[in-house]
Backbone as JSON, one array per atom type, in Angstrom:
{
  "sequence": "MIPTESALQQVLEWGRSLIGFADEHAVEAVRGGQYILQRIQPSLHDTSARTGRDPQDEKLIVAFYRELALLFWLDDCNDLGLIAPEQLAAVEQALGQGVPCALPGFEGCAVLRASLAALAYNRRDYTALLNDTRCYCAALRAGHAQAAGAQRWSYAEYLHNSIDSIAYANVFCCLSLLWGLDMATLRARPAFRQVLRLISTIGRLQNDLHGRAKDRSAGEADNAAILLLQRYPAMPVEDFLNDELAGHERMLHRVMVEESFPAPWGPLIEAMAAIRAKYYETSISRYGNDAAGGGQRAPA",
  "N": [[31.6, 4.4, -80.87], [32.73, 7.3, -79.07], [35.69, 6.88, -77.13], [35.49, 6.11, -73.63], [37.24, 7.36, -71.76], [38.29, 9.54, -73.16], [35.94, 11.01, -73.68], [35.19, 11.56, -71.05], [37.3, 13.19, -70.16], [36.92, 15.44, -71.78], [34.47, 16.38, -70.87], [35.12, 16.93, -68.23], [37.07, 18.94, -68.57], [35.5, 21.02, -69.59], [33.76, 21.3, -67.4], [35.37, 22.38, -65.42], [35.15, 25.08, -65.51], [33.03, 25.76, -63.98], [32.0, 26.7, -60.85], [32.12, 24.54, -58.1], [31.75, 22.25, -59.57], [32.15, 18.77, -59.85], [34.19, 15.8, -60.18], [32.52, 13.6, -60.11], [30.14, 14.48, -61.3], [30.77, 14.58, -64.01], [31.55, 11.92, -64.45], [29.19, 10.42, -63.94], [27.53, 11.54, -65.83], [28.69, 10.75, -68.26], [28.52, 7.97, -67.99], [25.69, 7.61, -67.8], [24.91, 8.83, -70.18], [26.17, 7.22, -72.1], [24.79, 4.82, -71.67], [22.19, 5.53, -72.56], [22.65, 6.3, -75.27], [23.75, 3.96, -76.36], [21.56, 2.29, -76.24], [19.87, 3.38, -78.15], [21.27, 3.46, -80.51], [20.94, 1.85, -82.97], [18.5, 2.9, -83.95], [19.14, 5.6, -84.24], [20.93, 5.41, -86.33], [19.14, 4.75, -88.32], [17.72, 7.14, -88.6], [19.66, 8.84, -89.5], [19.96, 8.96, -92.24], [18.01, 10.69, -93.03], [18.56, 13.02, -91.54], [21.29, 13.49, -91.67], [22.89, 13.48, -89.48], [25.42, 12.03, -87.75], [25.41, 9.21, -85.68], [27.73, 8.62, -84.34], [29.14, 10.94, -84.1], [31.56, 12.79, -82.57], [31.52, 15.4, -81.54], [28.78, 15.92, -81.16], [28.11, 13.91, -79.34], [29.71, 14.55, -77.07], [28.64, 17.04, -76.44], [26.09, 16.27, -75.62], [26.71, 14.71, -73.33], [27.8, 16.73, -71.75], [25.56, 18.34, -71.26], [24.06, 16.57, -69.69], [25.81, 16.38, -67.5], [25.64, 18.98, -66.58], [23.02, 18.99, -65.57], [23.25, 17.21, -63.4], [25.04, 18.69, -61.84], [23.56, 21.06, -61.34], [21.48, 20.01, -59.8], [22.87, 19.23, -57.49], [23.79, 21.7, -56.71], [21.47, 22.79, -55.71], [20.68, 20.88, -53.73], [22.97, 20.39, -52.15], [24.1, 22.82, -51.71], [26.27, 23.88, -53.23], [26.99, 26.27, -54.37], [26.53, 29.79, -53.71], [23.26, 31.2, -52.91], [22.67, 33.53, -54.45], [24.41, 33.2, -56.56], [23.44, 30.85, -57.7], [20.92, 31.74, -58.55], [21.69, 33.52, -60.55], [22.94, 31.79, -62.33], [20.78, 30.12, -63.06], [19.18, 31.98, -64.38], [20.85, 32.62, -66.54], [21.14, 30.14, -67.88], [18.51, 29.52, -68.49], [17.83, 31.53, -70.23], [19.74, 31.52, -72.14], [22.02, 33.14, -72.14], [25.18, 34.77, -71.25], [26.41, 34.17, -67.91], [25.84, 36.46, -65.26], [27.62, 36.61, -63.2], [31.04, 35.96, -62.28], [32.87, 32.86, -62.76], [31.29, 30.94, -63.85], [31.51, 30.34, -66.52], [31.21, 28.14, -68.13], [28.49, 27.74, -68.51], [27.56, 29.54, -70.5], [29.19, 28.67, -72.56], [28.28, 26.07, -73.06], [25.56, 26.51, -73.73], [25.87, 28.13, -76.03], [27.16, 26.33, -77.67], [25.2, 24.32, -78.0], [23.22, 25.82, -79.25], [24.45, 26.37, -81.67], [24.75, 23.81, -82.7], [22.19, 22.87, -83.05], [19.8, 21.01, -84.76], [17.24, 21.71, -85.32], [16.0, 24.81, -84.66], [13.85, 25.22, -83.02], [13.99, 23.24, -81.11], [16.1, 24.11, -79.54], [15.03, 26.43, -78.4], [12.98, 25.22, -76.95], [14.53, 23.71, -75.18], [15.65, 25.67, -73.55], [13.33, 26.51, -72.24], [12.61, 24.09, -70.97], [14.75, 23.91, -69.23], [14.31, 26.1, -67.56], [11.96, 25.19, -66.34], [12.94, 22.92, -65.03], [14.83, 24.0, -63.22], [13.11, 25.6, -61.68], [11.48, 23.63, -60.55], [13.33, 22.16, -59.0], [14.06, 24.14, -57.19], [11.59, 24.7, -55.95], [11.0, 22.19, -54.82], [13.1, 21.87, -53.01], [12.64, 24.06, -51.3], [10.13, 23.41, -50.29], [10.64, 21.01, -48.94], [12.19, 21.93, -46.89], [10.5, 23.51, -45.5], [7.78, 24.24, -43.17], [5.22, 23.41, -43.84], [4.0, 20.6, -45.38], [3.82, 19.25, -48.67], [1.04, 17.64, -50.37], [0.89, 14.26, -51.59], [0.12, 14.32, -54.29], [0.75, 16.97, -55.03], [3.5, 16.94, -54.64], [4.31, 15.0, -56.56], [3.5, 16.21, -58.93], [5.2, 18.46, -59.09], [7.68, 17.19, -59.04], [7.9, 15.77, -61.37], [8.95, 17.49, -63.28], [11.4, 17.91, -62.07], [12.83, 15.59, -62.48], [13.97, 15.8, -64.91], [13.77, 14.54, -67.41], [12.62, 15.62, -69.67], [14.5, 17.54, -70.46], [16.64, 15.85, -71.15], [15.57, 14.36, -73.31], [14.96, 16.45, -75.08], [17.47, 17.53, -75.6], [18.71, 15.4, -76.92], [17.05, 15.34, -79.17], [17.57, 17.85, -80.27], [20.26, 17.56, -81.0], [20.36, 15.33, -82.72], [18.27, 15.58, -84.49], [15.53, 14.73, -83.91], [13.0, 15.67, -83.94], [11.39, 16.56, -81.79], [10.13, 18.94, -81.19], [7.97, 19.12, -82.94], [6.59, 16.8, -82.21], [5.75, 17.42, -79.64], [3.39, 18.73, -79.98], [1.48, 16.82, -80.17], [-1.05, 15.32, -78.3], [-0.81, 12.66, -77.31], [1.95, 12.25, -77.23], [2.72, 14.13, -75.35], [1.45, 13.0, -73.18], [2.92, 10.62, -72.95], [5.42, 11.68, -72.3], [4.87, 12.78, -69.81], [4.12, 10.47, -68.38], [6.46, 8.83, -68.5], [8.22, 10.45, -67.17], [7.04, 10.52, -64.65], [7.29, 7.83, -63.95], [10.09, 7.71, -63.88], [10.6, 9.42, -61.7], [9.34, 8.04, -59.55], [10.78, 5.62, -59.58], [13.3, 6.64, -58.96], [12.93, 7.74, -56.38], [12.16, 5.48, -54.9], [14.47, 3.94, -55.14], [16.32, 5.54, -53.83], [15.41, 5.95, -51.23], [16.22, 4.96, -48.65], [18.79, 6.04, -48.25], [18.2, 8.76, -48.48], [16.52, 9.07, -46.26], [18.28, 8.52, -44.13], [19.99, 10.62, -44.44], [18.46, 12.76, -43.77], [16.94, 13.89, -45.75], [14.09, 15.24, -47.17], [12.81, 15.47, -49.58], [11.38, 13.39, -51.15], [9.2, 10.94, -52.32], [8.51, 8.64, -50.81], [9.4, 9.26, -48.24], [7.95, 11.57, -47.7], [5.31, 10.54, -47.68], [5.46, 8.77, -45.5], [5.88, 10.58, -43.45], [3.4, 11.78, -43.33], [1.67, 9.62, -43.04], [2.41, 7.46, -40.9], [2.03, 4.68, -40.5], [1.69, 3.62, -42.97], [2.04, 1.28, -45.68], [4.41, 2.08, -47.42], [6.32, 1.4, -49.42], [5.06, -0.69, -50.83], [2.81, 0.68, -51.76], [3.97, 2.66, -53.46], [5.27, 1.05, -55.31], [3.07, -0.16, -56.48], [1.9, 2.12, -57.62], [3.93, 2.74, -59.44], [3.88, 0.45, -61.11], [1.33, 0.78, -62.21], [1.57, 3.19, -63.67], [3.47, 2.32, -65.5], [2.01, 0.41, -66.93], [0.07, 2.07, -68.1], [1.74, 3.65, -69.7], [2.73, 1.7, -71.44], [0.37, 1.01, -72.82], [-0.21, 3.39, -74.22], [2.05, 3.56, -75.87], [1.7, 1.31, -77.44], [-0.67, 1.91, -78.77], [-0.12, 4.26, -80.14], [1.93, 5.63, -82.77], [5.16, 6.45, -82.86], [7.93, 8.12, -84.33], [11.21, 6.71, -85.06], [13.93, 7.53, -82.88], [12.13, 7.01, -80.81], [10.63, 4.94, -79.57], [12.56, 2.91, -78.65], [14.02, 4.68, -77.04], [12.22, 5.55, -75.02], [11.75, 3.06, -73.85], [14.33, 2.54, -72.9], [14.62, 4.51, -70.93], [12.62, 3.75, -69.19], [13.71, 1.47, -68.17], [15.81, 2.29, -66.66], [16.28, 2.2, -63.93], [17.14, -0.38, -63.18], [19.23, -0.74, -64.99], [20.95, 1.38, -64.76], [20.88, 3.04, -62.31], [21.3, 0.98, -60.38], [23.78, 0.02, -60.98], [25.59, 2.0, -60.74], [28.4, 3.32, -59.07], [29.48, 5.58, -57.74], [27.44, 7.55, -57.39], [24.81, 6.48, -57.22], [25.16, 4.18, -55.88], [24.52, 1.45, -53.63], [24.44, 1.67, -50.08], [25.49, 0.46, -46.83], [23.07, 0.32, -45.58], [21.38, -0.27, -47.56], [20.45, 1.63, -49.31], [20.47, 3.91, -52.06], [21.94, 6.99, -53.27], [19.96, 9.96, -53.66], [18.69, 10.56, -56.86], [20.07, 12.82, -59.29], [18.35, 14.26, -61.01]],
  "CA": [[31.34, 5.54, -79.96], [33.93, 7.91, -78.52], [36.18, 6.17, -75.93], [35.01, 6.67, -72.37], [38.22, 8.24, -71.12], [38.34, 10.78, -73.95], [34.69, 11.74, -73.4], [35.24, 12.03, -69.67], [38.23, 14.31, -70.07], [36.32, 16.61, -72.41], [33.43, 16.9, -69.97], [35.82, 17.51, -67.07], [37.68, 20.21, -68.98], [34.42, 22.02, -69.63], [33.21, 21.5, -66.06], [36.27, 23.15, -64.55], [34.76, 26.49, -65.55], [31.85, 25.92, -63.14], [32.28, 26.56, -59.43], [31.44, 23.43, -57.47], [31.65, 21.08, -60.44], [32.97, 17.68, -59.32], [34.45, 14.68, -61.09], [31.34, 12.73, -60.13], [29.15, 14.99, -62.25], [31.2, 14.15, -65.33], [31.55, 10.45, -64.51], [27.82, 9.91, -64.04], [26.97, 11.99, -67.11], [29.21, 9.88, -69.33], [27.9, 6.65, -67.78], [24.28, 7.65, -68.17], [24.8, 9.15, -71.61], [26.52, 6.02, -72.86], [23.68, 3.88, -71.55], [21.1, 5.97, -73.43], [23.05, 6.27, -76.67], [23.9, 2.57, -76.78], [20.22, 1.7, -76.41], [19.16, 3.92, -79.32], [22.17, 3.53, -81.65], [20.37, 1.38, -84.25], [17.47, 3.83, -84.42], [19.81, 6.82, -84.7], [21.46, 5.12, -87.67], [18.01, 4.81, -89.24], [17.33, 8.54, -88.83], [20.78, 9.63, -90.04], [19.77, 9.17, -93.68], [17.18, 11.89, -93.16], [19.11, 14.2, -90.87], [22.71, 13.69, -91.91], [23.58, 13.52, -88.2], [26.09, 10.76, -87.48], [25.3, 8.79, -84.28], [29.07, 8.52, -83.76], [29.78, 12.25, -84.14], [32.12, 13.08, -81.25], [31.08, 16.72, -81.08], [27.41, 15.79, -80.69], [28.1, 13.07, -78.14], [30.27, 15.3, -75.94], [27.66, 18.07, -76.08], [25.04, 15.58, -74.87], [27.26, 14.39, -72.02], [27.94, 17.97, -70.97], [24.22, 18.74, -70.79], [23.73, 15.69, -68.56], [26.64, 16.79, -66.36], [25.06, 20.23, -66.09], [21.85, 18.65, -64.77], [23.75, 16.68, -62.13], [25.63, 19.8, -61.09], [22.47, 21.92, -60.88], [20.79, 19.33, -58.71], [23.69, 19.32, -56.28], [23.81, 23.11, -56.29], [20.27, 22.96, -54.89], [20.61, 19.98, -52.58], [24.18, 20.41, -51.33], [24.57, 24.18, -51.52], [27.61, 24.0, -53.79], [27.24, 27.68, -54.64], [25.67, 30.69, -52.94], [21.94, 31.39, -53.53], [22.69, 34.56, -55.5], [25.09, 32.62, -57.7], [22.51, 29.91, -58.32], [19.9, 32.52, -59.24], [22.3, 34.06, -61.77], [23.14, 30.64, -63.21], [19.47, 29.73, -63.59], [18.79, 33.02, -65.33], [21.68, 32.49, -67.74], [20.84, 28.89, -68.58], [17.14, 29.56, -68.99], [17.7, 32.54, -71.28], [20.77, 31.31, -73.14], [22.93, 34.28, -72.14], [26.27, 34.59, -70.28], [26.09, 34.4, -66.5], [26.22, 37.8, -64.82], [28.66, 36.5, -62.18], [32.2, 35.17, -62.72], [32.99, 31.52, -62.24], [30.3, 30.05, -64.46], [31.66, 30.52, -67.96], [30.75, 26.94, -68.82], [27.06, 27.84, -68.85], [27.45, 30.19, -71.81], [29.87, 27.82, -73.54], [27.39, 24.96, -73.41], [24.38, 27.0, -74.44], [26.29, 28.56, -77.36], [27.45, 25.11, -78.42], [23.94, 23.67, -78.37], [22.53, 26.68, -80.22], [25.12, 26.2, -82.96], [24.59, 22.44, -83.16], [20.78, 22.51, -83.14], [19.26, 20.64, -86.07], [16.03, 22.51, -85.42], [16.1, 25.88, -83.67], [12.75, 25.1, -82.06], [14.44, 22.4, -80.0], [16.92, 24.92, -78.64], [14.09, 27.26, -77.64], [12.31, 24.34, -76.0], [15.49, 23.32, -74.15], [15.72, 26.77, -72.59], [12.12, 26.45, -71.42], [12.73, 22.91, -70.11], [15.72, 24.23, -68.18], [13.62, 26.96, -66.6], [11.05, 24.33, -65.57], [13.76, 22.05, -64.18], [15.37, 24.81, -62.12], [12.0, 26.0, -60.81], [11.04, 22.46, -59.79], [14.34, 21.89, -57.98], [13.96, 25.2, -56.17], [10.34, 24.51, -55.21], [11.1, 20.99, -54.01], [14.03, 22.14, -51.91], [11.99, 24.97, -50.37], [9.05, 22.69, -49.63], [11.2, 20.03, -48.02], [12.76, 22.64, -45.74], [9.47, 24.31, -44.85], [6.95, 23.61, -42.14], [4.03, 22.83, -44.45], [4.34, 19.56, -46.34], [2.93, 19.04, -49.8], [0.37, 16.37, -50.55], [1.56, 13.38, -52.55], [-0.19, 14.8, -55.64], [1.54, 18.18, -55.27], [4.9, 16.53, -54.76], [4.53, 14.32, -57.83], [3.34, 17.2, -60.0], [6.43, 19.25, -59.18], [8.85, 16.34, -59.22], [7.98, 15.32, -62.76], [9.91, 18.38, -63.94], [12.72, 17.83, -61.46], [13.55, 14.41, -62.95], [14.72, 16.35, -66.05], [13.73, 13.73, -68.62], [12.32, 16.5, -70.82], [15.79, 18.1, -70.89], [17.41, 14.79, -71.79], [14.97, 14.07, -74.61], [15.06, 17.62, -75.95], [18.85, 17.65, -76.02], [18.9, 14.38, -77.95], [16.34, 15.79, -80.37], [18.33, 18.99, -80.79], [21.54, 17.14, -81.58], [20.23, 14.32, -83.77], [17.13, 15.84, -85.36], [14.47, 13.77, -83.59], [11.72, 16.36, -84.19], [10.58, 16.62, -80.58], [9.32, 20.16, -81.22], [6.71, 18.78, -83.62], [5.9, 15.79, -81.43], [5.14, 18.03, -78.46], [2.03, 19.18, -80.31], [0.59, 15.66, -80.11], [-1.44, 14.99, -76.92], [-0.3, 11.36, -76.9], [3.37, 12.38, -76.89], [2.79, 14.83, -74.06], [1.08, 12.01, -72.17], [4.08, 9.74, -72.79], [6.46, 12.42, -71.59], [4.46, 12.88, -68.41], [4.14, 9.15, -67.78], [7.83, 8.34, -68.32], [8.82, 11.29, -66.13], [6.49, 10.03, -63.38], [7.97, 6.56, -63.7], [11.45, 8.01, -63.47], [10.6, 9.98, -60.35], [9.03, 7.0, -58.58], [11.95, 4.74, -59.52], [14.36, 7.38, -58.28], [12.63, 7.87, -54.95], [12.22, 4.16, -54.29], [15.87, 3.51, -55.09], [17.1, 6.36, -52.91], [14.68, 6.31, -50.01], [16.98, 4.68, -47.43], [19.86, 7.03, -48.13], [17.57, 10.05, -48.21], [16.04, 9.07, -44.88], [19.43, 8.61, -43.21], [20.61, 11.94, -44.6], [17.51, 13.79, -43.39], [16.39, 14.48, -46.96], [12.63, 15.06, -47.17], [12.28, 15.62, -50.93], [11.28, 12.03, -51.63], [7.8, 10.55, -52.15], [8.37, 7.67, -49.73], [9.58, 9.95, -46.96], [6.8, 12.47, -47.54], [4.14, 9.75, -47.3], [5.65, 8.26, -44.15], [5.69, 11.69, -42.53], [1.97, 12.01, -43.2], [0.97, 8.39, -42.65], [3.51, 6.62, -40.39], [1.74, 3.25, -40.57], [1.39, 3.26, -44.35], [3.01, 0.42, -46.38], [4.81, 3.02, -48.47], [7.0, 0.75, -50.55], [4.04, -1.4, -51.61], [1.98, 1.67, -52.45], [4.71, 3.29, -54.56], [5.49, 0.04, -56.35], [1.8, -0.27, -57.2], [1.82, 3.33, -58.45], [4.89, 2.59, -60.52], [3.37, -0.55, -62.04], [0.19, 1.35, -62.91], [2.07, 4.13, -64.67], [4.13, 1.54, -66.54], [0.97, -0.17, -67.77], [-0.51, 3.15, -68.9], [2.73, 3.99, -70.72], [2.74, 0.62, -72.45], [-0.83, 1.11, -73.65], [-0.07, 4.52, -75.15], [3.08, 3.24, -76.85], [1.12, 0.33, -78.36], [-1.72, 2.55, -79.55], [0.42, 5.37, -80.93], [3.12, 5.36, -83.57], [6.13, 7.53, -82.8], [9.08, 7.81, -85.2], [12.48, 6.32, -84.43], [14.17, 6.37, -82.01], [11.39, 7.27, -79.58], [10.27, 3.71, -78.89], [13.71, 2.43, -77.87], [14.43, 5.68, -76.05], [11.3, 5.45, -73.89], [12.03, 1.78, -73.21], [15.59, 2.68, -72.18], [14.41, 5.31, -69.73], [11.79, 2.97, -68.27], [14.55, 0.42, -67.58], [17.03, 2.9, -66.13], [16.5, 1.86, -62.52], [17.96, -1.6, -63.1], [20.38, -0.7, -65.88], [21.85, 2.51, -64.48], [20.95, 3.34, -60.88], [21.8, -0.11, -59.56], [25.16, -0.32, -61.33], [26.44, 3.15, -60.47], [29.17, 3.18, -57.84], [29.73, 6.83, -57.01], [26.29, 8.39, -57.06], [23.61, 5.72, -56.91], [25.51, 2.9, -55.28], [23.9, 1.12, -52.35], [25.29, 1.67, -48.91], [25.25, -0.68, -45.95], [21.65, 0.3, -45.2], [20.6, -0.73, -48.7], [19.86, 2.73, -50.04], [21.36, 4.69, -52.9], [21.73, 8.43, -53.19], [18.86, 10.48, -54.48], [19.18, 10.86, -58.2], [20.22, 14.25, -59.5], [17.66, 14.74, -62.17]],
  "C": [[32.65, 6.03, -79.38], [34.38, 7.15, -77.26], [35.79, 6.89, -74.65], [35.97, 7.69, -71.79], [38.33, 9.58, -71.85], [37.11, 11.64, -73.69], [34.74, 12.35, -72.01], [36.16, 13.24, -69.53], [37.65, 15.58, -70.68], [35.22, 17.22, -71.55], [34.08, 17.55, -68.76], [36.46, 18.85, -67.41], [36.66, 21.33, -69.05], [33.94, 22.33, -68.22], [34.08, 22.31, -65.13], [35.94, 24.64, -64.55], [33.49, 26.75, -64.75], [32.25, 25.72, -61.68], [31.47, 25.4, -58.86], [31.32, 22.19, -58.31], [32.63, 20.02, -59.95], [33.16, 16.59, -60.37], [33.22, 13.79, -61.22], [30.3, 13.18, -61.15], [29.5, 14.54, -63.67], [31.12, 12.64, -65.48], [30.14, 9.91, -64.72], [27.15, 10.36, -65.34], [27.43, 11.1, -68.26], [28.61, 8.48, -69.2], [26.46, 6.63, -68.26], [24.09, 7.93, -69.64], [25.14, 7.96, -72.49], [25.39, 5.0, -72.84], [22.56, 4.26, -72.53], [21.48, 5.82, -74.9], [23.23, 4.84, -77.19], [22.55, 1.93, -77.04], [19.54, 2.18, -77.69], [20.04, 4.0, -80.56], [21.56, 3.03, -82.95], [19.33, 2.34, -84.82], [18.09, 5.14, -84.9], [20.42, 6.61, -86.07], [20.34, 5.2, -88.71], [17.63, 6.25, -89.57], [18.44, 9.35, -89.52], [20.65, 9.87, -91.54], [18.94, 10.42, -93.94], [17.88, 13.14, -92.66], [20.55, 14.51, -91.24], [23.53, 13.76, -90.63], [24.12, 12.12, -87.86], [25.94, 10.39, -86.0], [26.65, 8.72, -83.57], [29.81, 9.85, -83.74], [30.25, 12.66, -82.75], [31.64, 14.4, -80.7], [29.67, 16.66, -80.51], [27.36, 14.99, -79.39], [28.61, 13.83, -76.93], [29.3, 16.39, -75.5], [26.52, 17.47, -75.25], [25.52, 15.25, -73.46], [27.39, 15.64, -71.15], [26.6, 18.46, -70.45], [23.79, 17.87, -69.61], [24.53, 16.09, -67.32], [26.12, 18.08, -65.75], [23.86, 19.95, -65.19], [22.25, 18.08, -63.42], [24.27, 17.81, -61.24], [24.54, 20.72, -60.54], [21.71, 21.3, -59.72], [21.57, 19.44, -57.41], [23.85, 20.76, -55.8], [22.6, 23.41, -55.41], [20.35, 22.15, -53.61], [21.79, 20.14, -51.62], [24.73, 21.81, -51.1], [25.97, 24.4, -52.05], [27.98, 25.45, -54.07], [26.23, 28.52, -53.86], [24.33, 30.9, -53.66], [21.94, 32.43, -54.65], [23.42, 34.07, -56.74], [24.17, 31.66, -58.45], [21.43, 30.65, -59.1], [20.44, 33.06, -60.57], [22.53, 32.95, -62.8], [21.83, 30.22, -63.86], [18.99, 30.72, -64.65], [19.55, 32.86, -66.64], [21.3, 31.26, -68.55], [19.44, 28.9, -69.19], [16.93, 30.54, -70.12], [18.74, 32.37, -72.39], [21.73, 32.47, -73.27], [24.06, 34.03, -71.14], [25.82, 34.89, -68.86], [26.63, 35.75, -66.07], [27.34, 37.78, -63.8], [29.82, 35.67, -62.7], [32.19, 33.78, -62.09], [32.05, 30.52, -62.84], [30.33, 30.16, -65.98], [31.16, 29.31, -68.75], [29.29, 26.96, -69.21], [26.89, 28.42, -70.25], [28.08, 29.34, -72.9], [28.93, 26.7, -74.01], [26.18, 25.44, -74.18], [24.73, 27.46, -75.85], [26.57, 27.35, -78.25], [26.17, 24.45, -78.89], [23.15, 24.51, -79.38], [23.12, 26.49, -81.61], [24.88, 24.81, -83.55], [23.14, 22.06, -83.46], [20.35, 22.2, -84.57], [18.01, 21.46, -86.36], [16.06, 23.55, -84.31], [14.98, 25.8, -82.64], [13.13, 24.23, -80.87], [15.3, 23.2, -79.03], [16.04, 25.83, -77.78], [13.37, 26.43, -76.58], [13.24, 23.92, -74.87], [15.65, 24.42, -73.11], [14.51, 26.75, -71.66], [12.16, 25.25, -70.47], [13.69, 23.17, -68.96], [15.1, 25.14, -67.13], [12.68, 26.13, -65.72], [11.82, 23.46, -64.6], [14.28, 22.83, -62.97], [14.27, 25.22, -61.15], [11.52, 24.83, -59.96], [12.04, 22.09, -58.7], [14.22, 22.88, -56.84], [12.71, 25.0, -55.32], [10.41, 23.28, -54.31], [12.0, 21.19, -52.81], [13.36, 23.03, -50.86], [10.88, 24.26, -49.59], [9.58, 21.72, -48.58], [11.74, 20.69, -46.76], [11.71, 23.41, -44.95], [8.65, 23.52, -43.86], [5.74, 22.9, -42.73], [4.41, 21.83, -45.53], [3.31, 19.5, -47.47], [2.16, 17.73, -49.64], [1.2, 15.53, -51.53], [1.34, 13.89, -53.98], [0.63, 16.04, -55.98], [3.01, 17.85, -55.47], [5.17, 15.93, -56.15], [4.43, 15.29, -59.0], [4.62, 18.01, -60.18], [7.62, 18.38, -59.57], [8.96, 15.75, -60.61], [8.96, 16.19, -63.53], [11.3, 18.21, -63.37], [13.48, 16.56, -61.81], [14.32, 14.73, -64.22], [14.71, 15.47, -67.3], [13.42, 14.59, -69.85], [13.6, 17.13, -71.35], [16.6, 17.07, -71.67], [16.88, 14.52, -73.2], [15.16, 15.24, -75.58], [16.49, 17.8, -76.45], [19.18, 16.62, -77.1], [18.25, 14.81, -79.26], [17.09, 16.93, -81.05], [19.56, 18.53, -81.55], [21.38, 16.2, -82.76], [18.95, 14.45, -84.6], [15.96, 14.91, -85.16], [13.08, 14.4, -83.6], [10.81, 16.39, -82.97], [9.68, 17.85, -80.58], [7.98, 19.91, -81.89], [5.91, 17.79, -82.79], [5.2, 16.36, -80.21], [3.72, 18.51, -78.73], [1.02, 18.04, -80.24], [0.25, 15.34, -78.65], [-0.87, 13.67, -76.44], [1.18, 11.44, -76.52], [3.53, 13.1, -75.56], [2.42, 13.88, -72.92], [2.24, 11.06, -71.9], [5.16, 10.42, -71.98], [6.12, 12.53, -70.11], [4.55, 11.53, -67.7], [5.57, 8.67, -67.53], [8.56, 9.18, -67.27], [8.32, 10.88, -64.75], [7.15, 8.72, -62.99], [9.39, 6.79, -63.22], [11.53, 8.55, -62.06], [10.33, 8.9, -59.3], [10.17, 6.0, -58.45], [13.07, 5.37, -58.7], [14.14, 7.41, -56.78], [12.66, 6.52, -54.24], [13.66, 3.69, -54.13], [16.65, 4.26, -54.01], [16.5, 6.61, -51.55], [15.49, 6.07, -48.74], [18.07, 5.71, -47.2], [19.3, 8.41, -47.82], [17.12, 10.14, -46.75], [17.2, 9.23, -43.9], [20.1, 9.96, -43.28], [19.68, 13.08, -44.18], [16.89, 14.51, -44.57], [14.89, 14.18, -47.04], [12.02, 15.12, -48.57], [12.26, 14.26, -51.63], [9.85, 11.56, -51.34], [7.61, 9.6, -50.97], [8.46, 8.34, -48.37], [8.4, 10.87, -46.69], [5.57, 11.69, -47.06], [4.27, 9.21, -45.88], [5.5, 9.36, -43.1], [4.21, 11.95, -42.29], [1.24, 10.8, -42.62], [1.99, 7.36, -42.16], [3.28, 5.12, -40.51], [1.53, 2.75, -41.99], [2.46, 2.31, -44.93], [3.52, 1.15, -47.64], [5.43, 2.33, -49.67], [6.0, 0.01, -51.44], [3.2, -0.42, -52.41], [2.71, 2.25, -53.65], [5.03, 2.29, -55.67], [4.22, -0.21, -57.14], [1.59, 0.93, -58.13], [2.72, 3.2, -59.68], [4.39, 1.6, -61.57], [2.19, -0.01, -62.85], [0.62, 2.33, -63.99], [2.78, 3.39, -65.82], [3.11, 0.91, -67.48], [0.34, 0.9, -68.66], [0.45, 3.57, -70.01], [2.74, 2.95, -71.83], [1.54, 0.72, -73.38], [-0.7, 2.25, -74.66], [0.94, 4.18, -76.25], [2.58, 2.22, -77.86], [0.12, 1.0, -79.31], [-1.19, 3.61, -80.51], [1.65, 4.92, -81.71], [4.03, 6.58, -83.55], [7.35, 7.16, -83.64], [10.3, 7.37, -84.4], [13.23, 7.58, -84.02], [13.33, 6.41, -80.74], [10.96, 6.01, -78.85], [11.41, 3.15, -78.05], [14.15, 3.4, -76.78], [13.53, 5.62, -74.82], [11.53, 4.15, -73.13], [13.31, 1.87, -72.37], [15.39, 3.44, -70.88], [13.55, 4.57, -68.72], [12.61, 1.91, -67.54], [15.75, 0.98, -66.82], [17.31, 2.53, -64.68], [17.42, 0.65, -62.38], [19.25, -1.46, -63.88], [21.37, 0.41, -65.55], [21.99, 2.77, -62.99], [21.68, 2.23, -60.11], [23.22, -0.54, -59.91], [26.11, 0.84, -61.11], [27.13, 2.97, -59.12], [29.18, 4.49, -57.06], [28.47, 7.54, -56.56], [25.07, 7.62, -56.61], [23.89, 4.43, -56.18], [24.86, 2.69, -53.93], [24.9, 1.18, -51.23], [24.93, 0.49, -48.03], [23.78, -0.81, -45.56], [20.76, -0.12, -46.36], [19.99, 0.39, -49.49], [20.87, 3.46, -50.87], [21.09, 6.15, -52.71], [20.54, 8.84, -54.03], [19.4, 10.91, -55.82], [19.15, 12.35, -58.48], [19.52, 14.72, -60.74], [16.18, 14.67, -61.94]]
}
């Protein structure tokens, strides 16, 4: 696999064309991307005979890391106000449509989308990625607006929206686009859509549980644990959410046992289900625990 420092520099060079892009966005993208790719390397080698896509192809790997960095940056644009609202609206429009941004300072958006369009093994995956990006941006925007508003969502409403804001669909679709994993065809299968929903729910619950202390101290309300405590102050929130998480994990396991998905989807889903322990808890800059025992809210 491409050396970490080389990958990091290539992501940073691209990110400099985005206002508000920080080193952390590149660092966490490379860390997370390496974790995912290492977990599915054997399966990618198995599919390469069919696709001709080399799991070690530097161009593909860097494109994947850049997409992850974009997701981190977009999340912080919403949560931290890195750019003005009108700039964010223009960025979302450009990324969701695959066209250059109408405002200066965001040339990296068009560069990345053009790169992914050119690299796409299946054009349907590129079309799906644009749609996934629109869903991701809309979910971030809705969650931010809800958390700042007077009327709080129910737990069900929060979870429904936050499944898109975890951005797992973007991650999977980008991998499929680059290495020919045929996600566009799999999306037609109800069982695969169920898996995608379940793993995204698991990711959101893991994320919120891991980041609840930091979110609470920062006054961040876009978190399931905080939302539930606001509604039900005496509720054993951590126990409830851990039970929810365990239930979704069991449902995911049953579907994965009953259904047969081509490589590398089994290892990929397993990797994402384990990300709380293997990625969140080992990150220093973004997810690291503070003195209160809470990590930052995840940016996806």
